[in-house]
Coordinates of C-alpha atoms in Angstrom, one line a residue:
Chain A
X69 CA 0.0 0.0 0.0
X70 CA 1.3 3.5 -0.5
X71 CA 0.4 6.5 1.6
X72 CA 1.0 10.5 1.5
X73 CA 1.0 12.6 4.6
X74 CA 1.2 16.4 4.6
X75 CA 1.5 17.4 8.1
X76 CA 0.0 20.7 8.1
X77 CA -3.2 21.6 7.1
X78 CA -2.2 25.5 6.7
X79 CA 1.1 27.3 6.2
X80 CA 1.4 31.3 6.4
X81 CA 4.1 33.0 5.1
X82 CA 4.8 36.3 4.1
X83 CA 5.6 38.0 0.8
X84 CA 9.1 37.5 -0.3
X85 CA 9.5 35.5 2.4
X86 CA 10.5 31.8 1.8
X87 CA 7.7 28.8 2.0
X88 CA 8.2 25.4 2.6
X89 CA 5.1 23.1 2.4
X90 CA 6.2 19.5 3.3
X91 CA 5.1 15.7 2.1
X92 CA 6.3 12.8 3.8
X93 CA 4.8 9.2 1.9
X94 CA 5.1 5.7 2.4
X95 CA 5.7 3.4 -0.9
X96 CA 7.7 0.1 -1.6
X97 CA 10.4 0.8 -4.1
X98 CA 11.1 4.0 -5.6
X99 CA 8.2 5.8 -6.2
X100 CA 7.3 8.7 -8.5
X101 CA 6.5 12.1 -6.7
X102 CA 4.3 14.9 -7.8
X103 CA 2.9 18.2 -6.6
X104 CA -0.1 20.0 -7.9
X105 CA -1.5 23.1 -6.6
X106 CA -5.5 23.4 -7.3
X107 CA -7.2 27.3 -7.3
X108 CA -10.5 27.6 -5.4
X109 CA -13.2 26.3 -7.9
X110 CA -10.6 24.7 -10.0
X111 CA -9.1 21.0 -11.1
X112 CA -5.3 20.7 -10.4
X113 CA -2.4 22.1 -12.3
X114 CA 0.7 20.4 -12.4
X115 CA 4.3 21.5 -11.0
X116 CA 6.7 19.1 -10.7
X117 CA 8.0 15.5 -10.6
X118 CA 10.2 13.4 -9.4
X119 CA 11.7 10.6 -11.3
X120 CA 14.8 10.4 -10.9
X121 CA 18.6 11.6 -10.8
X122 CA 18.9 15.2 -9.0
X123 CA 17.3 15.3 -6.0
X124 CA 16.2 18.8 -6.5
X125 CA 13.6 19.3 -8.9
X126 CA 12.8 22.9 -10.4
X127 CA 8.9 23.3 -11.7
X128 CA 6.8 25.9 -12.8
X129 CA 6.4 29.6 -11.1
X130 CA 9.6 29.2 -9.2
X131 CA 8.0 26.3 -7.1
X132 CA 11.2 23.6 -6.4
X133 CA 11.2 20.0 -4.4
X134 CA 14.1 18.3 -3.1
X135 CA 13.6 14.8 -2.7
X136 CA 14.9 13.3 0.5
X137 CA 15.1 9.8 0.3
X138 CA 16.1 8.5 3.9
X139 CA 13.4 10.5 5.2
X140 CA 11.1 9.3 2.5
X141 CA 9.9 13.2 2.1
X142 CA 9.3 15.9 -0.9
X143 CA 8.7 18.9 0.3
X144 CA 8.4 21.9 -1.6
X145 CA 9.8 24.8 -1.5
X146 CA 10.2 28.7 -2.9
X147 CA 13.2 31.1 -2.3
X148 CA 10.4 33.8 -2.2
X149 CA 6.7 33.8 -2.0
X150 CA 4.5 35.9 -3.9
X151 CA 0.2 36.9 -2.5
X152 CA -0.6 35.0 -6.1
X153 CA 1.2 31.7 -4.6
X154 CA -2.2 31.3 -2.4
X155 CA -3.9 28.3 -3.1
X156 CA -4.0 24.7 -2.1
X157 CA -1.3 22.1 -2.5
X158 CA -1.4 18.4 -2.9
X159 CA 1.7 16.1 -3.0
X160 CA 0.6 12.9 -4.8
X161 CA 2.8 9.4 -5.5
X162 CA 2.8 6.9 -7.8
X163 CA 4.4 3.2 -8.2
X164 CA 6.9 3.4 -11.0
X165 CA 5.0 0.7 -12.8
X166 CA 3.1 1.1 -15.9
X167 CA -0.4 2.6 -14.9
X168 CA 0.6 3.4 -11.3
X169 CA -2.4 4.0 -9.1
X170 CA -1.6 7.6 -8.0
X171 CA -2.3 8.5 -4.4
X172 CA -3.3 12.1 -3.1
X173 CA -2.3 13.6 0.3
X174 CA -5.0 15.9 1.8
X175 CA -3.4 19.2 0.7
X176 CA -2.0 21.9 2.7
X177 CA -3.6 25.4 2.3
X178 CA -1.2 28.3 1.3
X179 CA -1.6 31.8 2.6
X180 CA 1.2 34.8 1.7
X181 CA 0.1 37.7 3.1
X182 CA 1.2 40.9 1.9
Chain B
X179 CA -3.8 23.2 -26.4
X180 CA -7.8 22.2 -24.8
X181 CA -7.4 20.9 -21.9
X182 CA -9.7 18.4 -20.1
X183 CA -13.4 19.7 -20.8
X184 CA -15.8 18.5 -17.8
X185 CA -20.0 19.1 -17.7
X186 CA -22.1 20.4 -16.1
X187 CA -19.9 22.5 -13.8
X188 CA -22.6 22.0 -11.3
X189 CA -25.4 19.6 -10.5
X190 CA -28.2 19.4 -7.5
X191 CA -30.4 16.2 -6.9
X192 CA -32.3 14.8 -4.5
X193 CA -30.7 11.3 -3.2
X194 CA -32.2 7.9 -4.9
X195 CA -31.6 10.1 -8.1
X196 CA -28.8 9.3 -10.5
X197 CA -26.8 11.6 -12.4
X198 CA -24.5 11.8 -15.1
X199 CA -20.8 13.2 -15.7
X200 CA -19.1 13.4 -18.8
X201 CA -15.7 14.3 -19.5
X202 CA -13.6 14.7 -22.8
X203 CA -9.9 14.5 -22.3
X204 CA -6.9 16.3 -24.2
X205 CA -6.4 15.5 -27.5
X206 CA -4.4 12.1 -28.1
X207 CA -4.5 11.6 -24.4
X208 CA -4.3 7.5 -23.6
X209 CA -5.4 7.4 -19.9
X210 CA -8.0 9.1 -18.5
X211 CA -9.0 9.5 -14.9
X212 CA -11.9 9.9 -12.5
X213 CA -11.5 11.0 -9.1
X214 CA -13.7 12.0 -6.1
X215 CA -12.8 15.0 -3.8
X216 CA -14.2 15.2 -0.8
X217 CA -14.0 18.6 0.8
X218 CA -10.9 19.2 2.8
X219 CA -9.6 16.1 1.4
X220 CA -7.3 14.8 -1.5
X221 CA -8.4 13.3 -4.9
X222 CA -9.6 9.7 -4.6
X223 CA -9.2 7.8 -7.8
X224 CA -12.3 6.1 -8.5
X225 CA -11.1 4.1 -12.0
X226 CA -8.6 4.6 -14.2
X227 CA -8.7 4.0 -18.0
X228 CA -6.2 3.1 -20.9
X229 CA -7.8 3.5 -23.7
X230 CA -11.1 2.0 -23.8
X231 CA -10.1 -0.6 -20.9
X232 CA -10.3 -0.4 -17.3
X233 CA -6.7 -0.4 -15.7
X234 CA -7.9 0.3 -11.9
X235 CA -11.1 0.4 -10.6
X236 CA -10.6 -1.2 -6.9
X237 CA -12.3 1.9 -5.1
X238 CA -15.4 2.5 -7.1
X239 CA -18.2 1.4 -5.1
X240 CA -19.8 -0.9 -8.3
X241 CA -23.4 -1.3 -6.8
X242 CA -24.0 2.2 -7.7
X243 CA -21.4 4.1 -9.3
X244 CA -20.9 2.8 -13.2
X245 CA -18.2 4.4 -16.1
X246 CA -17.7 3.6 -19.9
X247 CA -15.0 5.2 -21.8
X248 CA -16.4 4.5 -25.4
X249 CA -13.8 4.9 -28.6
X250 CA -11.2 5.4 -26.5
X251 CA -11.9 9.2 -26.2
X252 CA -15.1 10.9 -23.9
X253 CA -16.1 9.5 -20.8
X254 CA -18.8 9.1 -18.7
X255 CA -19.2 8.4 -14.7
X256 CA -22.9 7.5 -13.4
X257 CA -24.3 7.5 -9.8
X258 CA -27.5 5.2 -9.3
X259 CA -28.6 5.8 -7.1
X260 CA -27.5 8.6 -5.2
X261 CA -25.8 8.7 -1.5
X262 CA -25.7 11.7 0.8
X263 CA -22.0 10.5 1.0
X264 CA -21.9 10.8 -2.5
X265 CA -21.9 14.9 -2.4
X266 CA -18.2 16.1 -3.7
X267 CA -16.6 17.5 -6.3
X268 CA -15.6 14.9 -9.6
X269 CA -12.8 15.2 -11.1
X270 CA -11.5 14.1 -14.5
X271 CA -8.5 13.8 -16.0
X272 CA -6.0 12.7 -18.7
X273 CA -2.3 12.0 -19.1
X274 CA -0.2 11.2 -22.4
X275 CA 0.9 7.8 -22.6
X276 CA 0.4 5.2 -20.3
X277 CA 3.6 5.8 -18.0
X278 CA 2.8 6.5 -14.7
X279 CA 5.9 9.0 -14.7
X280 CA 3.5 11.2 -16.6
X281 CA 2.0 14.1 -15.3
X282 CA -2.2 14.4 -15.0
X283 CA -3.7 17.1 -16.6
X284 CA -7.2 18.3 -14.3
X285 CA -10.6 19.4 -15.7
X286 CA -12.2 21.4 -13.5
X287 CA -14.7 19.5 -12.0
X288 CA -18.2 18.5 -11.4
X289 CA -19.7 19.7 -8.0
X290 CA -22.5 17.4 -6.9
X291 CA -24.7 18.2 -4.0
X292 CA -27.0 15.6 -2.7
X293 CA -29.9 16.8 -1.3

């Protein structure tokens, strides 16, 4: 069975202030990690992966992951948050087999304040 | 390019009623997706298709909750009848390729209240 657990329900930052939102998940073998960030009354966009080789993955809007795998955890991260980064996360994993089953945490809710 | 078109946006009913999602995925997209989200929770995948055949579909509850995925292309999730429990937002999406190294792309939902 796999598992995802984001620890915190709500993370508040300021603006230009780093963020770190954190995923910790529970696979046999190496797994594939994603994050997606969804918009209130939206589906979920995409923003990064991890496969394999670096550790650190860069995605989309400056959002970055570094993949720990001794502490089985992907957190993500920003050198500097922007108001517009509000919104809610979800770290997800898959099996690296064809057709994976993927597996949702329950999302952490991201606040920048001015 | 389109992305994953989902309809209606909205939809109120009365439980013991059924209802009807349908969802057309990206263009030349292999695997397409349905998942329940619960508020305050994460996406639960309900079934997963390849094609026109069903790769996953160990958490839909098959006494009332049915999906085809005809041609290989549009699909449709039905609820027959209808739970309280069943109120949450449905989710459908698609991913190139059958790798599960491939990112999901999200339509935007179906919101289903059950009166």
């Amino acid at each position: 069975a796999q598992s995802v657990a984001q620890p915190e329900d709500q993370v508040n930052v300021a603006e230009g202030n780093p963020l770190t939102v954190k995923c910790t998940y529970s696979v046999s073998g190496n797994p594939y990690l994603f994050w997606y960030v969804q918009y209130p009354n939206r589906g979920l966009q995409f923003l990064l992966k991890y496969i394999t080789g670096d550790n650190l993955v860069k995605g989309s809007y400056g959002f970055e992951a570094e993949f720990n795998k001794s502490q089985t955890s992907f957190h993500l991260k920003k050198p500097s948050a922007l108001v517009s980064d509000s919104a809610l996360y979800f770290c997800a994993v898959r099996f690296n087999t064809n057709a994976g089953k993927s597996t949702f945490g329950d999302g952490t809710t991201l606040t920048v304040k001015p | 390019e389109a992305g994953v078109a989902q309809s209606p946006r909205y939809k109120i009913i009365e439980k013991r009623q059924s209802v009807a999602f349908w969802c057309n995925p990206i263009s030349g997209h292999a695997t397409l997706y349905w998942y329940q989200q619960i508020l305050g929770q994460g996406p639960k995948l309900l079934i997963q298709f390849q094609n026109n055949g069903v790769v996953d579909d160990s958490q839909l509850p098959k006494d009332r909750f049915s999906a085809e995925r005809l041609k290989g292309v549009d699909s449709t999730l039905k609820i027959q009848p209808a739970k309280l429990e069943d109120s949450a937002v449905y989710l459908c999406a698609s991913s190139l390729g059958t790798g599960s190294h491939q990112p999901q792309h999200f339509g935007d939902g179906t919101r289903l209240s059950i009166l």
